[in-house]
PDB file of C-alpha atoms and ligand atoms in Angstrom:
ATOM      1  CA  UNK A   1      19.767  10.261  -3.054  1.00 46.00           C
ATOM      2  CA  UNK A   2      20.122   8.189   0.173  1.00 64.00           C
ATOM      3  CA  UNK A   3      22.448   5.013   0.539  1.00 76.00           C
ATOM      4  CA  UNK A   4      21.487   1.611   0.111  1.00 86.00           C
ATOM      5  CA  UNK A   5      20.764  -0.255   3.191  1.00 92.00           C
ATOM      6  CA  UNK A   6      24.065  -1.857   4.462  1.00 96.00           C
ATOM      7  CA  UNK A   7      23.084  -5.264   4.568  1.00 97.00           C
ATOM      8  CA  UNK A   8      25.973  -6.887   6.532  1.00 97.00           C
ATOM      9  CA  UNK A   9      24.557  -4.566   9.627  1.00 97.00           C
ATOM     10  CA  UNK A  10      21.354  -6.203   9.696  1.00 97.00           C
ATOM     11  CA  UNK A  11      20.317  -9.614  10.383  1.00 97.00           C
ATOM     12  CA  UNK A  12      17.495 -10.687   8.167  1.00 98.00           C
ATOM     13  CA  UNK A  13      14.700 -10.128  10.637  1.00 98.00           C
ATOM     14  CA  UNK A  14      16.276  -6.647  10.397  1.00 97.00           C
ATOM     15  CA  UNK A  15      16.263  -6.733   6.828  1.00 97.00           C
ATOM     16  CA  UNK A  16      12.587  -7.882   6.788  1.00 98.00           C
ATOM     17  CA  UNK A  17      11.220  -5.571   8.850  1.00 97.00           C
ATOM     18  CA  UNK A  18      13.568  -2.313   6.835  1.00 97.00           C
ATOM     19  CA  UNK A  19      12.070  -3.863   3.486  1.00 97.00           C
ATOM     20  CA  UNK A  20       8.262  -3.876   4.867  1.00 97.00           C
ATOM     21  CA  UNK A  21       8.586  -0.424   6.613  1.00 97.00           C
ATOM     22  CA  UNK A  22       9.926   0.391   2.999  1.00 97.00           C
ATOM     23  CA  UNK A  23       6.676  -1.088   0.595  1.00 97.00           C
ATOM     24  CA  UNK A  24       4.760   0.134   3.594  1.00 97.00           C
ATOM     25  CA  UNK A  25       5.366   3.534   2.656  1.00 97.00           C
ATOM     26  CA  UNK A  26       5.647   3.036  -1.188  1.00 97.00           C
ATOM     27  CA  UNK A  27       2.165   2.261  -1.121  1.00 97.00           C
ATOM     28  CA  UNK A  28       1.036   5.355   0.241  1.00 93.00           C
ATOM     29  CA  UNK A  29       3.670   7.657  -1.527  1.00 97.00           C
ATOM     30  CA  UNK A  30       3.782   7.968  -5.506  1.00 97.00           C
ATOM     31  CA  UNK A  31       7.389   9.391  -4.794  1.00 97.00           C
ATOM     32  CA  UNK A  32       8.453   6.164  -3.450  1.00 97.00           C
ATOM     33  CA  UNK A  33      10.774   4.443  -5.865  1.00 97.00           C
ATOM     34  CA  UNK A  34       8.934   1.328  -4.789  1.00 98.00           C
ATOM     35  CA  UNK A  35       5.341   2.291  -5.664  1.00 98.00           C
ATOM     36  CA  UNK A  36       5.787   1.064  -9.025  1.00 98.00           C
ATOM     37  CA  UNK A  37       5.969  -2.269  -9.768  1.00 98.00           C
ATOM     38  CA  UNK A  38       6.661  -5.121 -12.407  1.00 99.00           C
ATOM     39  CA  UNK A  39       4.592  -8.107 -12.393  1.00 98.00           C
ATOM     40  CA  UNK A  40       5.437 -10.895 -15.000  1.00 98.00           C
ATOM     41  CA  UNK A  41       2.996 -13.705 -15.938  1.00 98.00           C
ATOM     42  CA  UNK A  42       3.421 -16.735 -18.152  1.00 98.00           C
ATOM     43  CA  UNK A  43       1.192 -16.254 -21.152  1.00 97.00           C
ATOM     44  CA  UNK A  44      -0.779 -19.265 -22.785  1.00 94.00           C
ATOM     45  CA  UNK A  45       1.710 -20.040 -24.833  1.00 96.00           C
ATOM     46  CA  UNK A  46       4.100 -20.522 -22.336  1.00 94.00           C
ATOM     47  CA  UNK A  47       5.863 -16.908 -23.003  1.00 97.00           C
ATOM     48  CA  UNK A  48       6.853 -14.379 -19.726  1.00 98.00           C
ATOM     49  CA  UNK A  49       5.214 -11.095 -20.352  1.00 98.00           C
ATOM     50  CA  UNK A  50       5.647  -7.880 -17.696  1.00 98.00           C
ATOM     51  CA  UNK A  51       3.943  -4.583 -16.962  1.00 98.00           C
ATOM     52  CA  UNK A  52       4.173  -1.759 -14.395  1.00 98.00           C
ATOM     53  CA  UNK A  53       1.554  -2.039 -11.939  1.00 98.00           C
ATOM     54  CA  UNK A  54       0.816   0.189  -8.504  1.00 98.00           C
ATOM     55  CA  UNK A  55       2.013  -1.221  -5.093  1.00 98.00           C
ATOM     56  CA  UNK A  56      -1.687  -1.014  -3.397  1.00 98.00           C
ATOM     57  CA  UNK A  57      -1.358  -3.195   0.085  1.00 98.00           C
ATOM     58  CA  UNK A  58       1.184  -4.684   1.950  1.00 98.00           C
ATOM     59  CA  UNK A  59       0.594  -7.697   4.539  1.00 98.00           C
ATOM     60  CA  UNK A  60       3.696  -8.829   6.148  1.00 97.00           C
ATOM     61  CA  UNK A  61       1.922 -11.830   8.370  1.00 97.00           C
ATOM     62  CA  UNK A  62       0.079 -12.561   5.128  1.00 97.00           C
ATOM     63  CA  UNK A  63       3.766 -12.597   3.055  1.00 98.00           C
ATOM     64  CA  UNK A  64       1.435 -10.608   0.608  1.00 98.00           C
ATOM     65  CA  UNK A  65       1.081  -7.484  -1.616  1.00 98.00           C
ATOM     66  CA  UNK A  66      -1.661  -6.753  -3.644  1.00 98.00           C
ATOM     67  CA  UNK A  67      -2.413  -4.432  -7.408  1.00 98.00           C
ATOM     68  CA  UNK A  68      -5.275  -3.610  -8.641  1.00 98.00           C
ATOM     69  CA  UNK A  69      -6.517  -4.482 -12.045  1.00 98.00           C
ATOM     70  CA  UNK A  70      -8.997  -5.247 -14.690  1.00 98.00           C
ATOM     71  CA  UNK A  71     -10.623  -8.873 -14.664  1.00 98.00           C
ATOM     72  CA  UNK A  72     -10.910  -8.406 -18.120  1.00 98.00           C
ATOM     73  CA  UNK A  73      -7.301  -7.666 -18.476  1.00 98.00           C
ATOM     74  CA  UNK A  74      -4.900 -10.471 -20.550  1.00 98.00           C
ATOM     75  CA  UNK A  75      -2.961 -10.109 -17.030  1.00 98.00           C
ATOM     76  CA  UNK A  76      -6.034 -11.582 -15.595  1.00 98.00           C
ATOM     77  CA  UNK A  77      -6.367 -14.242 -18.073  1.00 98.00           C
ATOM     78  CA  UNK A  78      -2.850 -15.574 -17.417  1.00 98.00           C
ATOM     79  CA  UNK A  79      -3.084 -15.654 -13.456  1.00 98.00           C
ATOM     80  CA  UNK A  80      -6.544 -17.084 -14.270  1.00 98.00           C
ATOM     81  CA  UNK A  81      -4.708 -19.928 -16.056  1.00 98.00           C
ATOM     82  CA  UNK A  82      -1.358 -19.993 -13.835  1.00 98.00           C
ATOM     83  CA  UNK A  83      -1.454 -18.475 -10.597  1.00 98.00           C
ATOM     84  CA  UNK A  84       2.642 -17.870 -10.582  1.00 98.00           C
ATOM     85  CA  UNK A  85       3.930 -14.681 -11.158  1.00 98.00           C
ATOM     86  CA  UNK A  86       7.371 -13.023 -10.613  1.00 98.00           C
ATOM     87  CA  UNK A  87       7.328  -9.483  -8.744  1.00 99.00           C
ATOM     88  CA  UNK A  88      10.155  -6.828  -9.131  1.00 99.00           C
ATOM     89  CA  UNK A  89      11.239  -3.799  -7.754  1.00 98.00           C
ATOM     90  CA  UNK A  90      14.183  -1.052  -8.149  1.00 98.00           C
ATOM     91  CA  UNK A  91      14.526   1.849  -5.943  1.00 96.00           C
ATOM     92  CA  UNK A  92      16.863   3.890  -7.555  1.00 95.00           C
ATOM     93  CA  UNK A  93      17.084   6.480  -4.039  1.00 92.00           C
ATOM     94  CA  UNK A  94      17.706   3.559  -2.176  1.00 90.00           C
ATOM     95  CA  UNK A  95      19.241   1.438  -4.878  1.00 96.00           C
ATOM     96  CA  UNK A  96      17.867  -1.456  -4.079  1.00 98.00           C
ATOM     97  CA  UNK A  97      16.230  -4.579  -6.150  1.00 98.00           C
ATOM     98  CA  UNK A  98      13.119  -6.346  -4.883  1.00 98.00           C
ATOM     99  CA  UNK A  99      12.370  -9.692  -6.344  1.00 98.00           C
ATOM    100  CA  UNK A 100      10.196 -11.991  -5.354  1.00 98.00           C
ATOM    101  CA  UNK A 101       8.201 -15.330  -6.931  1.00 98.00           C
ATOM    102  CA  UNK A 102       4.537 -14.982  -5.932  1.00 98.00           C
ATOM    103  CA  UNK A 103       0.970 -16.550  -6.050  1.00 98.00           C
ATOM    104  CA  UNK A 104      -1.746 -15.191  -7.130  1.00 98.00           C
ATOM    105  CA  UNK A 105      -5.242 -14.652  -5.577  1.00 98.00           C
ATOM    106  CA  UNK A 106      -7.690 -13.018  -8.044  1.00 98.00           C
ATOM    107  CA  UNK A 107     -10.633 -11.121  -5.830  1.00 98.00           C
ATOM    108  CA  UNK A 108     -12.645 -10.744  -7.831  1.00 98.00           C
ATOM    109  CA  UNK A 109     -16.775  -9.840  -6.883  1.00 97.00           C
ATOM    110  CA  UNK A 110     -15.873 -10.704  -3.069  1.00 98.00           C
ATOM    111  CA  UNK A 111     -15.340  -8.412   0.236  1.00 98.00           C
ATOM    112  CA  UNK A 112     -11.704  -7.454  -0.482  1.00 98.00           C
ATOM    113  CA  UNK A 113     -12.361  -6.827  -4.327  1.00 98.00           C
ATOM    114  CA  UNK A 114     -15.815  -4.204  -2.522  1.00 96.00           C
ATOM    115  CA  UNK A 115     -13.541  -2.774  -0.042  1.00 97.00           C
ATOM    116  CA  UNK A 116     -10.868  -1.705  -2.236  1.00 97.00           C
ATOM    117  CA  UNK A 117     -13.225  -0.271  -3.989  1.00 95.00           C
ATOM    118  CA  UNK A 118     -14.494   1.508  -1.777  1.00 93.00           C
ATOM    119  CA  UNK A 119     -10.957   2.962  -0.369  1.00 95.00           C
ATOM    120  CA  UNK A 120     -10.204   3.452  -3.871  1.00 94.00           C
ATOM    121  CA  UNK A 121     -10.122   7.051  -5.417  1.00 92.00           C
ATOM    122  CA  UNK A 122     -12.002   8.393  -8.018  1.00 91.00           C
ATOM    123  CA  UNK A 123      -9.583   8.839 -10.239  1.00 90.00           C
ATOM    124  CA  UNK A 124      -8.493   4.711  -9.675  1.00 93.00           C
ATOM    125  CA  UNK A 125     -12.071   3.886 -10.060  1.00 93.00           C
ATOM    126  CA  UNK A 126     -12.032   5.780 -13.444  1.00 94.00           C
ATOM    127  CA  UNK A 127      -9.842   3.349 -14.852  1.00 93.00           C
ATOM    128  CA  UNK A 128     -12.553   0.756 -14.573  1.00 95.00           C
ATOM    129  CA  UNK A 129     -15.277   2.261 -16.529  1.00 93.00           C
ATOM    130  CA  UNK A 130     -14.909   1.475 -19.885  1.00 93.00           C
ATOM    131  CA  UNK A 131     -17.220  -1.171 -21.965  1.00 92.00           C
ATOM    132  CA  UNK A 132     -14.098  -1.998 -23.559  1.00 94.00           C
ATOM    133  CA  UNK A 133     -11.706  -4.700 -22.334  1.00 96.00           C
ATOM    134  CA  UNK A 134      -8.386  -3.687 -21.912  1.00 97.00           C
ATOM    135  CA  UNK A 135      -6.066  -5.075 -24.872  1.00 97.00           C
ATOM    136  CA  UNK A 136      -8.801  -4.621 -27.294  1.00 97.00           C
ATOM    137  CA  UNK A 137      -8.445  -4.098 -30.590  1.00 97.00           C
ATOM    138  CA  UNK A 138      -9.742  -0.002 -31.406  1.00 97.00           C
ATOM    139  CA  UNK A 139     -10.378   2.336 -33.803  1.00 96.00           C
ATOM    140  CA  UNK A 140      -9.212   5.485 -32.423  1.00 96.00           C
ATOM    141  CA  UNK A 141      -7.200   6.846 -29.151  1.00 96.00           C
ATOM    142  CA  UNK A 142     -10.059   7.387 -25.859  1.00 92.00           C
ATOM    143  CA  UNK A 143     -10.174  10.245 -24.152  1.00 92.00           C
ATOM    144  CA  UNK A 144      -9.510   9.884 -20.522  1.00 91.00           C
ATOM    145  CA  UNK A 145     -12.668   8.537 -18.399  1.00 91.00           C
ATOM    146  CA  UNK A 146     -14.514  10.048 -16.246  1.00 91.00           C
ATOM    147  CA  UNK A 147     -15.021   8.383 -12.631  1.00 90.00           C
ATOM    148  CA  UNK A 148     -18.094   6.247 -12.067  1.00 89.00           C
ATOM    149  CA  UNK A 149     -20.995   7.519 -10.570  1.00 87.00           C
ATOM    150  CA  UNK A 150     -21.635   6.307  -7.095  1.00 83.00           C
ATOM    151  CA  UNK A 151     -23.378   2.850  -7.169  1.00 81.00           C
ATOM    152  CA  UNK A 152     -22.220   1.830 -10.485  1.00 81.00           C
ATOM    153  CA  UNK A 153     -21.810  -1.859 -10.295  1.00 80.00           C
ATOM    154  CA  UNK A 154     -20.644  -2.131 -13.632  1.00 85.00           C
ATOM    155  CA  UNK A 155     -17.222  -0.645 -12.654  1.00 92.00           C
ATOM    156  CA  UNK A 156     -16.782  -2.585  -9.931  1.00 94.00           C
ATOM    157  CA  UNK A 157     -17.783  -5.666 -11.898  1.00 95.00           C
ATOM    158  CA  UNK A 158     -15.129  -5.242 -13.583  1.00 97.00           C
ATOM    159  CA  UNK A 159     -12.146  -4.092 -10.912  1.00 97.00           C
ATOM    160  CA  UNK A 160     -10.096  -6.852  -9.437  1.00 98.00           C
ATOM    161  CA  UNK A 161      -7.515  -7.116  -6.198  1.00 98.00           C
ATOM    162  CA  UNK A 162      -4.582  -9.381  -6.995  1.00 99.00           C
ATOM    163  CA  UNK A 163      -2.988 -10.462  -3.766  1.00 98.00           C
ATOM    164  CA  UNK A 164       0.281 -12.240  -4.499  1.00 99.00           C
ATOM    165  CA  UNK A 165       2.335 -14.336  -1.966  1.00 98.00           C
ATOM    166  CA  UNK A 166       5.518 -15.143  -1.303  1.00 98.00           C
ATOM    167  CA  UNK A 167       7.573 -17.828   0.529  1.00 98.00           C
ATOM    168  CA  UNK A 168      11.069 -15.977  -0.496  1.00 98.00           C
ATOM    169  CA  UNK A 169      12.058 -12.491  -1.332  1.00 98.00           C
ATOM    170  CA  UNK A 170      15.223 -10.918  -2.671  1.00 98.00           C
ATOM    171  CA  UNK A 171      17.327  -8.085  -2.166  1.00 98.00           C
ATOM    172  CA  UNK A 172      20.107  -6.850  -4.412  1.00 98.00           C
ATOM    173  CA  UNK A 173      21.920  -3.420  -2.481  1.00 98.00           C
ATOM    174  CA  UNK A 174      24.327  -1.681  -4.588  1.00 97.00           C
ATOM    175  CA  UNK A 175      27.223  -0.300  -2.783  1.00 96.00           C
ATOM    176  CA  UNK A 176      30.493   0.493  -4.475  1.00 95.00           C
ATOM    177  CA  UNK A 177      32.212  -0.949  -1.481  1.00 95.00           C
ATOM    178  CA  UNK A 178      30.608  -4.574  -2.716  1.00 96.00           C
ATOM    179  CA  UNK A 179      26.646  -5.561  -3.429  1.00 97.00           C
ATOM    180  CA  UNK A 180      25.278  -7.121  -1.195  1.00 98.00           C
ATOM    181  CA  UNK A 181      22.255  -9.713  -2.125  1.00 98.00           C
ATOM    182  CA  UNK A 182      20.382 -12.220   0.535  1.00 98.00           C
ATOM    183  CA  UNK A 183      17.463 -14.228   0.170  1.00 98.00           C
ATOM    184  CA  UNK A 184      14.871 -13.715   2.784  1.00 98.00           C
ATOM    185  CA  UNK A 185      12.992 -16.809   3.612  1.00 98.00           C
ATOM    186  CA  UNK A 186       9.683 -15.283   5.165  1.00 98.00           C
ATOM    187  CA  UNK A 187       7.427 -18.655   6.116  1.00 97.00           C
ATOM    188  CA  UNK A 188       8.843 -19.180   9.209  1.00 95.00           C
ATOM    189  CA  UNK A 189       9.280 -16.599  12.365  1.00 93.00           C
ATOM    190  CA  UNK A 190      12.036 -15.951  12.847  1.00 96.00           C
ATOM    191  CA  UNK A 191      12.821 -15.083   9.208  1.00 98.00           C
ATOM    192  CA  UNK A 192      16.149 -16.475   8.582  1.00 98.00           C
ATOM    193  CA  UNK A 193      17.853 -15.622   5.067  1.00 98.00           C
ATOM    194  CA  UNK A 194      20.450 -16.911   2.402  1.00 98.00           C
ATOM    195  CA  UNK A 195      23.325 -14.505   1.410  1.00 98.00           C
ATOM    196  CA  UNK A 196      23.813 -14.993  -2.328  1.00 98.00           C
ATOM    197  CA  UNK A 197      26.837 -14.121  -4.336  1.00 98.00           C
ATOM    198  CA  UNK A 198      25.617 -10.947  -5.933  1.00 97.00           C
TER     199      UNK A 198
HETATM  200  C1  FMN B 201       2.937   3.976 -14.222  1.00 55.35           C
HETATM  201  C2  FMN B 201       1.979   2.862 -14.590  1.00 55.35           C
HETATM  202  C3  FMN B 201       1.161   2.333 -13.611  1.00 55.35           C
HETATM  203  C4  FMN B 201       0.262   1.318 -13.947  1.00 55.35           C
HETATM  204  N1  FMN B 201      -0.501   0.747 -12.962  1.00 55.35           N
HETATM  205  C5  FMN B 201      -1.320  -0.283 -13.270  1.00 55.35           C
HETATM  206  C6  FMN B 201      -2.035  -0.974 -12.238  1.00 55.35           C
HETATM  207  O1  FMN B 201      -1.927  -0.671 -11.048  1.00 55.35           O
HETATM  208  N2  FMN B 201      -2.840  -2.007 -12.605  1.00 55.35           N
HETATM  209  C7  FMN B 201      -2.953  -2.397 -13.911  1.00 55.35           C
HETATM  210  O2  FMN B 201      -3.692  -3.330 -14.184  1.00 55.35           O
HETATM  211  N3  FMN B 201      -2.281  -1.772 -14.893  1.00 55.35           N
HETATM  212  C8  FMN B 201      -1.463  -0.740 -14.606  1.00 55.35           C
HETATM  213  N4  FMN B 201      -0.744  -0.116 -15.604  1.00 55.35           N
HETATM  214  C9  FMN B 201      -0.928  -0.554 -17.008  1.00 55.35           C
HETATM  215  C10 FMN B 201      -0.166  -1.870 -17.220  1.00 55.35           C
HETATM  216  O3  FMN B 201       1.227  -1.624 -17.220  1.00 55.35           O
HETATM  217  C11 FMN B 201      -0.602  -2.545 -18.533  1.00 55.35           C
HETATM  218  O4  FMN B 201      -0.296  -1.717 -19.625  1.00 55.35           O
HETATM  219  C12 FMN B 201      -2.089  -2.856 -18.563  1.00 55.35           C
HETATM  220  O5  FMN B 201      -2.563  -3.243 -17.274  1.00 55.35           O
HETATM  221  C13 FMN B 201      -2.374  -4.007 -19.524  1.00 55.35           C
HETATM  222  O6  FMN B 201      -1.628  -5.124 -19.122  1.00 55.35           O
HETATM  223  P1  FMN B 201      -1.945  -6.603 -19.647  1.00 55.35           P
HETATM  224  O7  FMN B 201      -2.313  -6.459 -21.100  1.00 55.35           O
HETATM  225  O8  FMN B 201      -0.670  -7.329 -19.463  1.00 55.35           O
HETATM  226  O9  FMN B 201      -3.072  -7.144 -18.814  1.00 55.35           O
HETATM  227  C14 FMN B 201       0.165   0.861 -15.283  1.00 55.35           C
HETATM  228  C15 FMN B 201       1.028   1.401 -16.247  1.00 55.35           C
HETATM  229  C16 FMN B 201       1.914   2.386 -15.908  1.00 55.35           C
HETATM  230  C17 FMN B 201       2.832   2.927 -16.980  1.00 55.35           C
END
């Protein structure tokens, strides 16, 4: 287990750049205590519901990280109707806790939805070939699917890229010597940041 970042030897541009270099990596490493995700999205009836998603693309300039999903998916539906969603991370090797409040893009049936795609492996693209919307209502468990054949459209009609921004994000670092929490503001370069009582 390594130590959390000591915050109070960083400036935030320091912390910035440590927390990119971090989701950076996370997205490329299943091991990564950040490649996991949970994204929370207010329902229709106003309720906050969450899932585990996979970190798939960081964009630092952008402010932006992006999951895959199903546009079919009740996820879907709720960024469809309200693009805010709250992002959160724990790294329990670094013991630290990401959170951020985003905005959601839906690509969906545009380049970046057909070039994740195409980056995509098999195995992801499996996820995506089932008649059946995710959520729905079924008689029986499915077996696990097999990956689409090259050129199937109807998979990819139904993958989507969610590319969330953010004008803030949040770190919590445990350290028995005292947490340490800040709030990065990330619109403006320099990023500049807000310690918090933790
Ligand atoms: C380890 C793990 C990784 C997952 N990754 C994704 C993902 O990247 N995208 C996704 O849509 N669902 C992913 N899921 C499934 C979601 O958590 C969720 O069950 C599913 O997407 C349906 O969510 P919804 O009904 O809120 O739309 C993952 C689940 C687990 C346990």
């Amino acid at each position: 287990m390594t130590a959390a970042p000591d915050l109070a030897a960083l400036d935030a541009s320091a912390a910035w750049a440590w927390l990119m270099a971090e989701l950076r990596a996370a997205c490329g490493s299943a091991r990564h205590g950040f490649h996991l995700f949970t994204v929370a999205t207010l329902g229709g009836d106003g309720r906050p519901d969450a899932r585990t998603v996979v970190l798939r693309h960081v964009d630092a300039d952008r402010r932006e990280i992006r999951f895959h999903t199903d546009a079919r998916s009740p996820k879907a539906a709720d960024l469809r109707r309200d693009p805010r969603l709250a992002l959160h991370w724990y790294d329990p090797a670094n013991r630290v806790q990401v959170r951020a409040a985003a905005t959601a893009t839906i690509h969906h049936g545009d380049d970046v939805a057909a070039a994740a795609w195409a980056a995509a492996q098999p195995m992801s693209r499996a996820c995506y070939t089932s008649p059946t919307a995710p959520g729905t209502p079924i008689d029986d468990f499915l077996p696990a699917p097999a990956p689409p054949a090259p050129g199937d459209d109807l998979s990819l009609a139904h993958f989507a890229v969610v590319a969330c921004r953010f004008d803030a994000i949040e770190l919590l670092a445990l350290h028995a010597s005292g947490h340490q929490r800040a709030l990065i503001h990330v619109r403006r370069h320099p990023v500049t940041w807000t310690v918090l009582a933790p």
